[in-house]
Amino acid sequence: REQPAGAVERLEGVTRERFLQDIYPRRKPVVLTGLELGTCTTKWTIDYLSQAEGSKEVKIHVSAVPQMDFLSKNFVYRTLPFDVFVRRAAEVKHKEYFLTEDERYYLRSVGEDVRKDIADIRKQFPILAEDVHIPEYFEKEQFFSSVFRISSAGLQLWTHYDVMDNFLIQVTGKKRVVLYSPRDAPYLYLSGTKSEVLDVDNPDLEKYPLFVKAKRYQCVLEAGDVLFIPALWFHNVISEEFGVALNVFWKHLPAESYDKTDTYGNKDPMAASRAIQILDRALKTLEELPEEYRDFYARRMVLRIQEKAYRNDYG
């Protein structure tokens, strides 16, 4: 039976103190409105963006279909000068294109060396960074990355989770965000950090019958809204209009909990990775038993995991 959708709470003018005392400990998404974000919300027109950062090359995703799928890689990577990219991303029909005249574009900024450097708007887009006031509702040393994003209208990003807390700051344009609790992971058909269910509005229930059990939370972000997405919450984003956003990620766990080689903020914490490797070895060992025994001991292992590691205080 399908769960009723829940609206994400919207709160106006939340101070840092109130956020840290009342909202943050609840570990639930919330839309913060009326925050001071700097001049970016009024300045960042297509003309201004094009001129501000000029013709430096950016690597972008290009998709012939609205729903981008990271698992089947139904998009291509291309490189364009930033000013050309901005103008193309704002168009509905293109005179110049890579795949089709109605293809969609998506920029997710990365560091200079993708393998080593973390996205930071101050380094990759220093002129635009001056226009942004990031709500620092976390300690300076917790900061991980600031990811600059631009999306064509109609583009939908696959459902996934991140391992760090983040603010999705919608600077211009409008986005719809659908979220699912970490507790609903069993119903989301995961492959790594991503869900196989691409179309969350019209899911293939023959292929994904358990998906109806996942409770959907939803919000629409207008220009100037900030969505707090706690670590491990799944999110699926549709850009209803051409828009510019900034994601700010910070470390909720002690710094040593995270994988040092993680430049994107999506590698599982070290202890979780080790636990999964140990589990894989245990499952391999079970293969030495006949099917009937394997089934019995696997069920016992599941019960043990539930008893030792599941929370029983979810609201």
PDB file of C-alpha atoms in Angstrom:
ATOM      1  CA  ARG A   1       0.000   0.000   0.000  1.00  0.00           C
ATOM      2  CA  GLU A   2       1.394   3.368  -1.037  1.00  0.00           C
ATOM      3  CA  GLN A   3       2.446   5.651   1.796  1.00  0.00           C
ATOM      4  CA  PRO A   4       0.921   9.160   1.845  1.00  0.00           C
ATOM      5  CA  ALA A   5       3.339  11.900   0.787  1.00  0.00           C
ATOM      6  CA  GLY A   6       4.578  14.288   3.448  1.00  0.00           C
ATOM      7  CA  ALA A   7       5.336  17.958   2.906  1.00  0.00           C
ATOM      8  CA  VAL A   8       8.776  19.127   3.979  1.00  0.00           C
ATOM      9  CA  GLU A   9       8.415  21.774   6.682  1.00  0.00           C
ATOM     10  CA  ARG A  10       9.156  25.386   5.637  1.00  0.00           C
ATOM     11  CA  LEU A  11      10.560  27.786   8.246  1.00  0.00           C
ATOM     12  CA  GLU A  12      11.275  31.479   7.788  1.00  0.00           C
ATOM     13  CA  GLY A  13      14.245  33.451   9.109  1.00  0.00           C
ATOM     14  CA  VAL A  14      15.827  30.638  11.126  1.00  0.00           C
ATOM     15  CA  THR A  15      18.935  31.792  13.006  1.00  0.00           C
ATOM     16  CA  ARG A  16      22.088  29.699  13.320  1.00  0.00           C
ATOM     17  CA  GLU A  17      21.337  29.161  17.036  1.00  0.00           C
ATOM     18  CA  ARG A  18      17.777  27.971  16.406  1.00  0.00           C
ATOM     19  CA  PHE A  19      18.925  25.694  13.586  1.00  0.00           C
ATOM     20  CA  LEU A  20      21.606  24.051  15.743  1.00  0.00           C
ATOM     21  CA  GLN A  21      19.429  23.731  18.856  1.00  0.00           C
ATOM     22  CA  ASP A  22      15.986  22.828  17.488  1.00  0.00           C
ATOM     23  CA  ILE A  23      16.219  21.678  13.865  1.00  0.00           C
ATOM     24  CA  TYR A  24      19.576  19.993  13.341  1.00  0.00           C
ATOM     25  CA  PRO A  25      19.205  17.353  16.097  1.00  0.00           C
ATOM     26  CA  ARG A  26      15.936  16.097  14.540  1.00  0.00           C
ATOM     27  CA  ARG A  27      17.831  14.904  11.409  1.00  0.00           C
ATOM     28  CA  LYS A  28      14.901  15.660   9.112  1.00  0.00           C
ATOM     29  CA  PRO A  29      14.840  17.776   5.927  1.00  0.00           C
ATOM     30  CA  VAL A  30      13.550  21.330   6.250  1.00  0.00           C
ATOM     31  CA  VAL A  31      13.265  24.290   3.858  1.00  0.00           C
ATOM     32  CA  LEU A  32      14.729  27.508   5.271  1.00  0.00           C
ATOM     33  CA  THR A  33      13.343  30.700   3.745  1.00  0.00           C
ATOM     34  CA  GLY A  34      14.255  34.356   4.104  1.00  0.00           C
ATOM     35  CA  LEU A  35      17.969  33.775   4.755  1.00  0.00           C
ATOM     36  CA  GLU A  36      20.565  36.350   3.732  1.00  0.00           C
ATOM     37  CA  LEU A  37      22.293  34.785   0.708  1.00  0.00           C
ATOM     38  CA  GLY A  38      24.037  37.836  -0.745  1.00  0.00           C
ATOM     39  CA  THR A  39      23.531  39.577  -4.087  1.00  0.00           C
ATOM     40  CA  CYS A  40      23.517  36.316  -6.103  1.00  0.00           C
ATOM     41  CA  THR A  41      19.707  35.998  -5.978  1.00  0.00           C
ATOM     42  CA  THR A  42      19.248  39.238  -7.927  1.00  0.00           C
ATOM     43  CA  LYS A  43      22.523  39.489  -9.890  1.00  0.00           C
ATOM     44  CA  TRP A  44      22.778  36.024 -11.427  1.00  0.00           C
ATOM     45  CA  THR A  45      21.029  36.598 -14.741  1.00  0.00           C
ATOM     46  CA  ILE A  46      22.110  34.665 -17.831  1.00  0.00           C
ATOM     47  CA  ASP A  47      24.001  37.737 -19.124  1.00  0.00           C
ATOM     48  CA  TYR A  48      25.793  38.331 -15.841  1.00  0.00           C
ATOM     49  CA  LEU A  49      26.779  34.663 -15.372  1.00  0.00           C
ATOM     50  CA  SER A  50      28.148  34.514 -18.928  1.00  0.00           C
ATOM     51  CA  GLN A  51      30.242  37.649 -18.516  1.00  0.00           C
ATOM     52  CA  ALA A  52      31.415  37.023 -14.940  1.00  0.00           C
ATOM     53  CA  GLU A  53      33.284  33.788 -15.584  1.00  0.00           C
ATOM     54  CA  GLY A  54      33.835  34.177 -19.336  1.00  0.00           C
ATOM     55  CA  SER A  55      34.949  31.396 -21.634  1.00  0.00           C
ATOM     56  CA  LYS A  56      36.747  29.054 -19.269  1.00  0.00           C
ATOM     57  CA  GLU A  57      36.048  25.421 -20.151  1.00  0.00           C
ATOM     58  CA  VAL A  58      33.611  23.368 -18.044  1.00  0.00           C
ATOM     59  CA  LYS A  59      32.803  19.659 -18.203  1.00  0.00           C
ATOM     60  CA  ILE A  60      29.069  19.043 -18.400  1.00  0.00           C
ATOM     61  CA  HIS A  61      26.524  16.217 -18.590  1.00  0.00           C
ATOM     62  CA  VAL A  62      24.442  16.210 -21.791  1.00  0.00           C
ATOM     63  CA  SER A  63      21.259  14.126 -21.863  1.00  0.00           C
ATOM     64  CA  ALA A  64      18.825  13.459 -24.712  1.00  0.00           C
ATOM     65  CA  VAL A  65      16.125  12.452 -22.193  1.00  0.00           C
ATOM     66  CA  PRO A  66      14.805  14.291 -19.103  1.00  0.00           C
ATOM     67  CA  GLN A  67      15.590  11.503 -16.593  1.00  0.00           C
ATOM     68  CA  MET A  68      19.312  11.103 -16.156  1.00  0.00           C
ATOM     69  CA  ASP A  69      20.413   7.635 -15.031  1.00  0.00           C
ATOM     70  CA  PHE A  70      23.840   7.253 -13.472  1.00  0.00           C
ATOM     71  CA  LEU A  71      23.596   3.441 -13.451  1.00  0.00           C
ATOM     72  CA  SER A  72      23.001   2.991 -17.198  1.00  0.00           C
ATOM     73  CA  LYS A  73      24.920   6.228 -18.007  1.00  0.00           C
ATOM     74  CA  ASN A  74      22.254   7.482 -20.443  1.00  0.00           C
ATOM     75  CA  PHE A  75      24.139  10.775 -20.876  1.00  0.00           C
ATOM     76  CA  VAL A  76      27.484  11.899 -22.269  1.00  0.00           C
ATOM     77  CA  TYR A  77      30.170  14.191 -20.895  1.00  0.00           C
ATOM     78  CA  ARG A  78      31.129  17.143 -23.068  1.00  0.00           C
ATOM     79  CA  THR A  79      33.210  20.281 -22.623  1.00  0.00           C
ATOM     80  CA  LEU A  80      32.040  23.822 -23.454  1.00  0.00           C
ATOM     81  CA  PRO A  81      33.202  27.351 -22.666  1.00  0.00           C
ATOM     82  CA  PHE A  82      31.242  28.456 -19.577  1.00  0.00           C
ATOM     83  CA  ASP A  83      29.506  31.400 -21.301  1.00  0.00           C
ATOM     84  CA  VAL A  84      28.367  29.181 -24.209  1.00  0.00           C
ATOM     85  CA  PHE A  85      27.181  26.499 -21.776  1.00  0.00           C
ATOM     86  CA  VAL A  86      25.063  28.964 -19.718  1.00  0.00           C
ATOM     87  CA  ARG A  87      23.263  30.260 -22.809  1.00  0.00           C
ATOM     88  CA  ARG A  88      22.659  26.756 -24.157  1.00  0.00           C
ATOM     89  CA  ALA A  89      21.391  25.443 -20.807  1.00  0.00           C
ATOM     90  CA  ALA A  90      18.858  28.295 -20.717  1.00  0.00           C
ATOM     91  CA  GLU A  91      17.474  27.424 -24.188  1.00  0.00           C
ATOM     92  CA  VAL A  92      14.625  24.985 -24.798  1.00  0.00           C
ATOM     93  CA  LYS A  93      15.508  24.217 -28.435  1.00  0.00           C
ATOM     94  CA  HIS A  94      19.116  24.394 -29.567  1.00  0.00           C
ATOM     95  CA  LYS A  95      20.522  25.494 -32.908  1.00  0.00           C
ATOM     96  CA  GLU A  96      23.823  23.938 -31.917  1.00  0.00           C
ATOM     97  CA  TYR A  97      23.757  20.640 -30.034  1.00  0.00           C
ATOM     98  CA  PHE A  98      25.621  17.374 -29.370  1.00  0.00           C
ATOM     99  CA  LEU A  99      22.791  14.791 -29.407  1.00  0.00           C
ATOM    100  CA  THR A 100      19.367  16.315 -30.119  1.00  0.00           C
ATOM    101  CA  GLU A 101      17.925  19.799 -30.485  1.00  0.00           C
ATOM    102  CA  ASP A 102      16.035  19.459 -27.192  1.00  0.00           C
ATOM    103  CA  GLU A 103      18.922  17.922 -25.199  1.00  0.00           C
ATOM    104  CA  ARG A 104      19.389  19.027 -21.589  1.00  0.00           C
ATOM    105  CA  TYR A 105      22.502  20.166 -19.799  1.00  0.00           C
ATOM    106  CA  TYR A 106      23.790  19.803 -16.279  1.00  0.00           C
ATOM    107  CA  LEU A 107      26.895  21.222 -14.639  1.00  0.00           C
ATOM    108  CA  ARG A 108      28.174  19.868 -11.336  1.00  0.00           C
ATOM    109  CA  SER A 109      31.365  21.748 -10.564  1.00  0.00           C
ATOM    110  CA  VAL A 110      34.454  19.699  -9.704  1.00  0.00           C
ATOM    111  CA  GLY A 111      37.956  20.462  -8.463  1.00  0.00           C
ATOM    112  CA  GLU A 112      40.896  21.113 -10.797  1.00  0.00           C
ATOM    113  CA  ASP A 113      42.066  17.507 -10.406  1.00  0.00           C
ATOM    114  CA  VAL A 114      38.869  15.475 -10.110  1.00  0.00           C
ATOM    115  CA  ARG A 115      40.618  12.652  -8.251  1.00  0.00           C
ATOM    116  CA  LYS A 116      42.262  14.874  -5.626  1.00  0.00           C
ATOM    117  CA  ASP A 117      40.565  18.277  -5.466  1.00  0.00           C
ATOM    118  CA  ILE A 118      37.219  19.033  -3.873  1.00  0.00           C
ATOM    119  CA  ALA A 119      34.643  21.351  -5.477  1.00  0.00           C
ATOM    120  CA  ASP A 120      34.881  24.818  -3.945  1.00  0.00           C
ATOM    121  CA  ILE A 121      33.102  27.748  -5.619  1.00  0.00           C
ATOM    122  CA  ARG A 122      35.748  30.120  -4.218  1.00  0.00           C
ATOM    123  CA  LYS A 123      38.410  28.323  -6.261  1.00  0.00           C
ATOM    124  CA  GLN A 124      36.522  27.296  -9.421  1.00  0.00           C
ATOM    125  CA  PHE A 125      34.245  30.362  -9.769  1.00  0.00           C
ATOM    126  CA  PRO A 126      35.921  33.073  -7.650  1.00  0.00           C
ATOM    127  CA  ILE A 127      34.033  36.017  -9.180  1.00  0.00           C
ATOM    128  CA  LEU A 128      30.620  34.417  -8.602  1.00  0.00           C
ATOM    129  CA  ALA A 129      31.674  33.315  -5.106  1.00  0.00           C
ATOM    130  CA  GLU A 130      31.925  36.975  -4.079  1.00  0.00           C
ATOM    131  CA  ASP A 131      28.160  37.359  -4.667  1.00  0.00           C
ATOM    132  CA  VAL A 132      27.222  34.500  -2.304  1.00  0.00           C
ATOM    133  CA  HIS A 133      26.765  34.580   1.439  1.00  0.00           C
ATOM    134  CA  ILE A 134      26.699  30.934   2.556  1.00  0.00           C
ATOM    135  CA  PRO A 135      24.690  30.353   5.764  1.00  0.00           C
ATOM    136  CA  GLU A 136      27.438  28.802   7.908  1.00  0.00           C
ATOM    137  CA  TYR A 137      25.261  26.811  10.270  1.00  0.00           C
ATOM    138  CA  PHE A 138      28.209  24.543  11.067  1.00  0.00           C
ATOM    139  CA  GLU A 139      31.780  24.978  12.339  1.00  0.00           C
ATOM    140  CA  LYS A 140      34.419  26.178   9.850  1.00  0.00           C
ATOM    141  CA  GLU A 141      36.488  23.000  10.215  1.00  0.00           C
ATOM    142  CA  GLN A 142      33.432  20.881   9.340  1.00  0.00           C
ATOM    143  CA  PHE A 143      33.176  22.454   5.849  1.00  0.00           C
ATOM    144  CA  PHE A 144      33.749  19.926   3.055  1.00  0.00           C
ATOM    145  CA  SER A 145      32.730  21.387  -0.313  1.00  0.00           C
ATOM    146  CA  SER A 146      30.643  23.971  -2.152  1.00  0.00           C
ATOM    147  CA  VAL A 147      29.301  22.559  -5.412  1.00  0.00           C
ATOM    148  CA  PHE A 148      28.073  24.988  -8.071  1.00  0.00           C
ATOM    149  CA  ARG A 149      25.229  23.548 -10.167  1.00  0.00           C
ATOM    150  CA  ILE A 150      23.377  24.686 -13.295  1.00  0.00           C
ATOM    151  CA  SER A 151      20.507  22.681 -14.831  1.00  0.00           C
ATOM    152  CA  SER A 152      18.369  22.952 -17.947  1.00  0.00           C
ATOM    153  CA  ALA A 153      14.613  23.102 -17.427  1.00  0.00           C
ATOM    154  CA  GLY A 154      13.010  19.654 -17.137  1.00  0.00           C
ATOM    155  CA  LEU A 155      16.159  17.783 -16.134  1.00  0.00           C
ATOM    156  CA  GLN A 156      15.702  15.113 -13.456  1.00  0.00           C
ATOM    157  CA  LEU A 157      18.592  13.761 -11.376  1.00  0.00           C
ATOM    158  CA  TRP A 158      18.569  10.156 -10.159  1.00  0.00           C
ATOM    159  CA  THR A 159      17.612   9.347  -6.549  1.00  0.00           C
ATOM    160  CA  HIS A 160      20.703   9.034  -4.351  1.00  0.00           C
ATOM    161  CA  TYR A 161      22.036   9.715  -0.871  1.00  0.00           C
ATOM    162  CA  ASP A 162      25.124  11.609   0.289  1.00  0.00           C
ATOM    163  CA  VAL A 163      27.160  10.726   3.376  1.00  0.00           C
ATOM    164  CA  MET A 164      27.462  14.330   4.562  1.00  0.00           C
ATOM    165  CA  ASP A 165      24.895  16.896   5.629  1.00  0.00           C
ATOM    166  CA  ASN A 166      24.236  19.607   3.083  1.00  0.00           C
ATOM    167  CA  PHE A 167      22.366  22.768   2.222  1.00  0.00           C
ATOM    168  CA  LEU A 168      20.892  22.945  -1.283  1.00  0.00           C
ATOM    169  CA  ILE A 169      20.777  26.697  -1.919  1.00  0.00           C
ATOM    170  CA  GLN A 170      18.456  27.518  -4.820  1.00  0.00           C
ATOM    171  CA  VAL A 171      19.810  30.804  -6.180  1.00  0.00           C
ATOM    172  CA  THR A 172      17.666  31.203  -9.325  1.00  0.00           C
ATOM    173  CA  GLY A 173      14.923  29.101 -10.927  1.00  0.00           C
ATOM    174  CA  LYS A 174      12.684  26.487  -9.377  1.00  0.00           C
ATOM    175  CA  LYS A 175      13.278  22.874  -8.339  1.00  0.00           C
ATOM    176  CA  ARG A 176      11.052  20.090  -7.068  1.00  0.00           C
ATOM    177  CA  VAL A 177      12.756  17.777  -4.589  1.00  0.00           C
ATOM    178  CA  VAL A 178      11.385  14.382  -3.560  1.00  0.00           C
ATOM    179  CA  LEU A 179      13.017  12.820  -0.482  1.00  0.00           C
ATOM    180  CA  TYR A 180      12.965   9.447   1.268  1.00  0.00           C
ATOM    181  CA  SER A 181      14.098   8.590   4.778  1.00  0.00           C
ATOM    182  CA  PRO A 182      17.211   6.411   5.276  1.00  0.00           C
ATOM    183  CA  ARG A 183      14.844   3.981   6.988  1.00  0.00           C
ATOM    184  CA  ASP A 184      13.144   3.315   3.634  1.00  0.00           C
ATOM    185  CA  ALA A 185      16.358   2.088   1.974  1.00  0.00           C
ATOM    186  CA  PRO A 186      14.945  -1.498   1.715  1.00  0.00           C
ATOM    187  CA  TYR A 187      12.240  -0.248  -0.678  1.00  0.00           C
ATOM    188  CA  LEU A 188      14.427   1.845  -2.998  1.00  0.00           C
ATOM    189  CA  TYR A 189      16.253  -0.904  -4.948  1.00  0.00           C
ATOM    190  CA  LEU A 190      19.731   0.410  -4.296  1.00  0.00           C
ATOM    191  CA  SER A 191      22.839  -0.016  -6.348  1.00  0.00           C
ATOM    192  CA  GLY A 192      25.540   1.572  -4.206  1.00  0.00           C
ATOM    193  CA  THR A 193      24.369   5.069  -3.220  1.00  0.00           C
ATOM    194  CA  LYS A 194      21.782   5.252  -6.033  1.00  0.00           C
ATOM    195  CA  SER A 195      18.236   3.962  -6.532  1.00  0.00           C
ATOM    196  CA  GLU A 196      17.314   2.020  -9.668  1.00  0.00           C
ATOM    197  CA  VAL A 197      13.831   3.604  -9.622  1.00  0.00           C
ATOM    198  CA  LEU A 198      14.257   6.524 -12.030  1.00  0.00           C
ATOM    199  CA  ASP A 199      10.676   7.653 -12.458  1.00  0.00           C
ATOM    200  CA  VAL A 200       9.515   8.289  -8.897  1.00  0.00           C
ATOM    201  CA  ASP A 201       6.176   9.671 -10.153  1.00  0.00           C
ATOM    202  CA  ASN A 202       5.264   6.667 -12.321  1.00  0.00           C
ATOM    203  CA  PRO A 203       7.379   3.772 -11.041  1.00  0.00           C
ATOM    204  CA  ASP A 204       7.358   0.373 -12.737  1.00  0.00           C
ATOM    205  CA  LEU A 205       5.714  -1.546  -9.883  1.00  0.00           C
ATOM    206  CA  GLU A 206       6.072  -4.907 -11.604  1.00  0.00           C
ATOM    207  CA  LYS A 207       9.823  -4.397 -11.523  1.00  0.00           C
ATOM    208  CA  TYR A 208       9.910  -2.500  -8.198  1.00  0.00           C
ATOM    209  CA  PRO A 209       6.901  -3.737  -6.156  1.00  0.00           C
ATOM    210  CA  LEU A 210       8.274  -2.655  -2.743  1.00  0.00           C
ATOM    211  CA  PHE A 211       8.705   0.964  -3.866  1.00  0.00           C
ATOM    212  CA  VAL A 212       5.124   1.780  -2.796  1.00  0.00           C
ATOM    213  CA  LYS A 213       6.201   1.257   0.831  1.00  0.00           C
ATOM    214  CA  ALA A 214       8.698   4.139   0.717  1.00  0.00           C
ATOM    215  CA  LYS A 215       7.201   7.305   2.217  1.00  0.00           C
ATOM    216  CA  ARG A 216       7.711  10.260  -0.079  1.00  0.00           C
ATOM    217  CA  TYR A 217       8.468  13.744   1.235  1.00  0.00           C
ATOM    218  CA  GLN A 218       8.302  16.641  -1.181  1.00  0.00           C
ATOM    219  CA  CYS A 219       9.045  20.343  -1.489  1.00  0.00           C
ATOM    220  CA  VAL A 220       9.367  22.991  -4.184  1.00  0.00           C
ATOM    221  CA  LEU A 221      12.373  25.284  -3.915  1.00  0.00           C
ATOM    222  CA  GLU A 222      11.922  28.818  -5.222  1.00  0.00           C
ATOM    223  CA  ALA A 223      14.810  31.236  -5.756  1.00  0.00           C
ATOM    224  CA  GLY A 224      16.289  32.085  -2.348  1.00  0.00           C
ATOM    225  CA  ASP A 225      15.136  28.902  -0.596  1.00  0.00           C
ATOM    226  CA  VAL A 226      17.618  26.653   1.220  1.00  0.00           C
ATOM    227  CA  LEU A 227      16.880  22.938   1.718  1.00  0.00           C
ATOM    228  CA  PHE A 228      18.665  21.158   4.556  1.00  0.00           C
ATOM    229  CA  ILE A 229      19.273  17.527   3.469  1.00  0.00           C
ATOM    230  CA  PRO A 230      20.643  15.427   6.342  1.00  0.00           C
ATOM    231  CA  ALA A 231      23.231  12.774   5.483  1.00  0.00           C
ATOM    232  CA  LEU A 232      21.736   9.465   4.245  1.00  0.00           C
ATOM    233  CA  TRP A 233      18.400  11.018   3.187  1.00  0.00           C
ATOM    234  CA  PHE A 234      17.616  10.042  -0.405  1.00  0.00           C
ATOM    235  CA  HIS A 235      16.710  12.846  -2.794  1.00  0.00           C
ATOM    236  CA  ASN A 236      15.481  13.137  -6.377  1.00  0.00           C
ATOM    237  CA  VAL A 237      15.607  16.556  -8.011  1.00  0.00           C
ATOM    238  CA  ILE A 238      13.713  17.979 -11.002  1.00  0.00           C
ATOM    239  CA  SER A 239      14.643  21.413 -12.321  1.00  0.00           C
ATOM    240  CA  GLU A 240      11.248  22.847 -13.209  1.00  0.00           C
ATOM    241  CA  GLU A 241      13.006  25.889 -14.710  1.00  0.00           C
ATOM    242  CA  PHE A 242      16.528  26.698 -15.835  1.00  0.00           C
ATOM    243  CA  GLY A 243      18.270  27.374 -12.563  1.00  0.00           C
ATOM    244  CA  VAL A 244      21.461  27.897 -10.640  1.00  0.00           C
ATOM    245  CA  ALA A 245      22.100  26.317  -7.243  1.00  0.00           C
ATOM    246  CA  LEU A 246      24.891  25.865  -4.748  1.00  0.00           C
ATOM    247  CA  ASN A 247      25.287  22.775  -2.559  1.00  0.00           C
ATOM    248  CA  VAL A 248      27.308  23.170   0.615  1.00  0.00           C
ATOM    249  CA  PHE A 249      28.431  19.940   2.285  1.00  0.00           C
ATOM    250  CA  TRP A 250      29.834  19.612   5.783  1.00  0.00           C
ATOM    251  CA  LYS A 251      31.048  16.768   7.995  1.00  0.00           C
ATOM    252  CA  HIS A 252      28.527  15.634  10.566  1.00  0.00           C
ATOM    253  CA  LEU A 253      30.792  12.837  11.894  1.00  0.00           C
ATOM    254  CA  PRO A 254      34.367  13.272  13.194  1.00  0.00           C
ATOM    255  CA  ALA A 255      36.725  13.973  10.265  1.00  0.00           C
ATOM    256  CA  GLU A 256      38.546  10.637  10.621  1.00  0.00           C
ATOM    257  CA  SER A 257      35.270   8.742   9.974  1.00  0.00           C
ATOM    258  CA  TYR A 258      35.361   9.709   6.281  1.00  0.00           C
ATOM    259  CA  ASP A 259      37.357   8.193   3.436  1.00  0.00           C
ATOM    260  CA  LYS A 260      40.341  10.486   2.741  1.00  0.00           C
ATOM    261  CA  THR A 261      40.108   9.766  -1.003  1.00  0.00           C
ATOM    262  CA  ASP A 262      36.494  10.975  -1.215  1.00  0.00           C
ATOM    263  CA  THR A 263      36.359  14.126  -3.353  1.00  0.00           C
ATOM    264  CA  TYR A 264      32.599  13.967  -4.062  1.00  0.00           C
ATOM    265  CA  GLY A 265      31.272  13.343  -0.541  1.00  0.00           C
ATOM    266  CA  ASN A 266      29.535  10.108  -1.532  1.00  0.00           C
ATOM    267  CA  LYS A 267      31.847   7.340  -0.291  1.00  0.00           C
ATOM    268  CA  ASP A 268      30.475   5.492   2.718  1.00  0.00           C
ATOM    269  CA  PRO A 269      32.164   6.168   6.077  1.00  0.00           C
ATOM    270  CA  MET A 270      35.223   3.968   6.672  1.00  0.00           C
ATOM    271  CA  ALA A 271      33.561   1.803   9.342  1.00  0.00           C
ATOM    272  CA  ALA A 272      30.525   1.195   7.096  1.00  0.00           C
ATOM    273  CA  SER A 273      32.756   0.149   4.169  1.00  0.00           C
ATOM    274  CA  ARG A 274      34.679  -2.254   6.407  1.00  0.00           C
ATOM    275  CA  ALA A 275      31.438  -3.732   7.795  1.00  0.00           C
ATOM    276  CA  ILE A 276      30.074  -4.325   4.264  1.00  0.00           C
ATOM    277  CA  GLN A 277      33.329  -6.053   3.229  1.00  0.00           C
ATOM    278  CA  ILE A 278      33.141  -8.305   6.300  1.00  0.00           C
ATOM    279  CA  LEU A 279      29.495  -9.111   5.515  1.00  0.00           C
ATOM    280  CA  ASP A 280      30.419 -10.019   1.924  1.00  0.00           C
ATOM    281  CA  ARG A 281      33.074 -12.408   3.262  1.00  0.00           C
ATOM    282  CA  ALA A 282      30.521 -13.944   5.663  1.00  0.00           C
ATOM    283  CA  LEU A 283      28.050 -14.487   2.812  1.00  0.00           C
ATOM    284  CA  LYS A 284      30.793 -16.094   0.729  1.00  0.00           C
ATOM    285  CA  THR A 285      31.463 -18.479   3.642  1.00  0.00           C
ATOM    286  CA  LEU A 286      27.756 -19.414   3.787  1.00  0.00           C
ATOM    287  CA  GLU A 287      28.044 -20.691   0.196  1.00  0.00           C
ATOM    288  CA  GLU A 288      29.925 -23.707   1.606  1.00  0.00           C
ATOM    289  CA  LEU A 289      26.613 -24.953   3.045  1.00  0.00           C
ATOM    290  CA  PRO A 290      23.698 -26.618   1.200  1.00  0.00           C
ATOM    291  CA  GLU A 291      20.809 -24.298   0.268  1.00  0.00           C
ATOM    292  CA  GLU A 292      18.524 -25.300   3.153  1.00  0.00           C
ATOM    293  CA  TYR A 293      21.251 -24.554   5.736  1.00  0.00           C
ATOM    294  CA  ARG A 294      22.355 -21.404   3.950  1.00  0.00           C
ATOM    295  CA  ASP A 295      18.793 -20.064   4.090  1.00  0.00           C
ATOM    296  CA  PHE A 296      18.440 -20.889   7.799  1.00  0.00           C
ATOM    297  CA  TYR A 297      21.724 -19.291   8.876  1.00  0.00           C
ATOM    298  CA  ALA A 298      21.192 -16.262   6.645  1.00  0.00           C
ATOM    299  CA  ARG A 299      17.869 -15.629   8.384  1.00  0.00           C
ATOM    300  CA  ARG A 300      19.568 -15.969  11.758  1.00  0.00           C
ATOM    301  CA  MET A 301      22.197 -13.427  10.640  1.00  0.00           C
ATOM    302  CA  VAL A 302      19.475 -10.976   9.596  1.00  0.00           C
ATOM    303  CA  LEU A 303      17.804 -11.323  13.006  1.00  0.00           C
ATOM    304  CA  ARG A 304      21.152 -10.755  14.725  1.00  0.00           C
ATOM    305  CA  ILE A 305      21.764  -7.588  12.687  1.00  0.00           C
ATOM    306  CA  GLN A 306      18.276  -6.280  13.479  1.00  0.00           C
ATOM    307  CA  GLU A 307      18.700  -7.033  17.185  1.00  0.00           C
ATOM    308  CA  LYS A 308      22.184  -5.496  17.478  1.00  0.00           C
ATOM    309  CA  ALA A 309      22.124  -2.568  15.048  1.00  0.00           C
ATOM    310  CA  TYR A 310      18.588  -1.412  14.183  1.00  0.00           C
ATOM    311  CA  ARG A 311      17.151   1.640  15.922  1.00  0.00           C
ATOM    312  CA  ASN A 312      13.742   1.187  17.492  1.00  0.00           C
ATOM    313  CA  ASP A 313      13.045   4.860  18.190  1.00  0.00           C
ATOM    314  CA  TYR A 314      12.248   6.126  14.685  1.00  0.00           C
ATOM    315  CA  GLY A 315       9.371   8.571  14.697  1.00  0.00           C
TER     316      GLY A 315
END
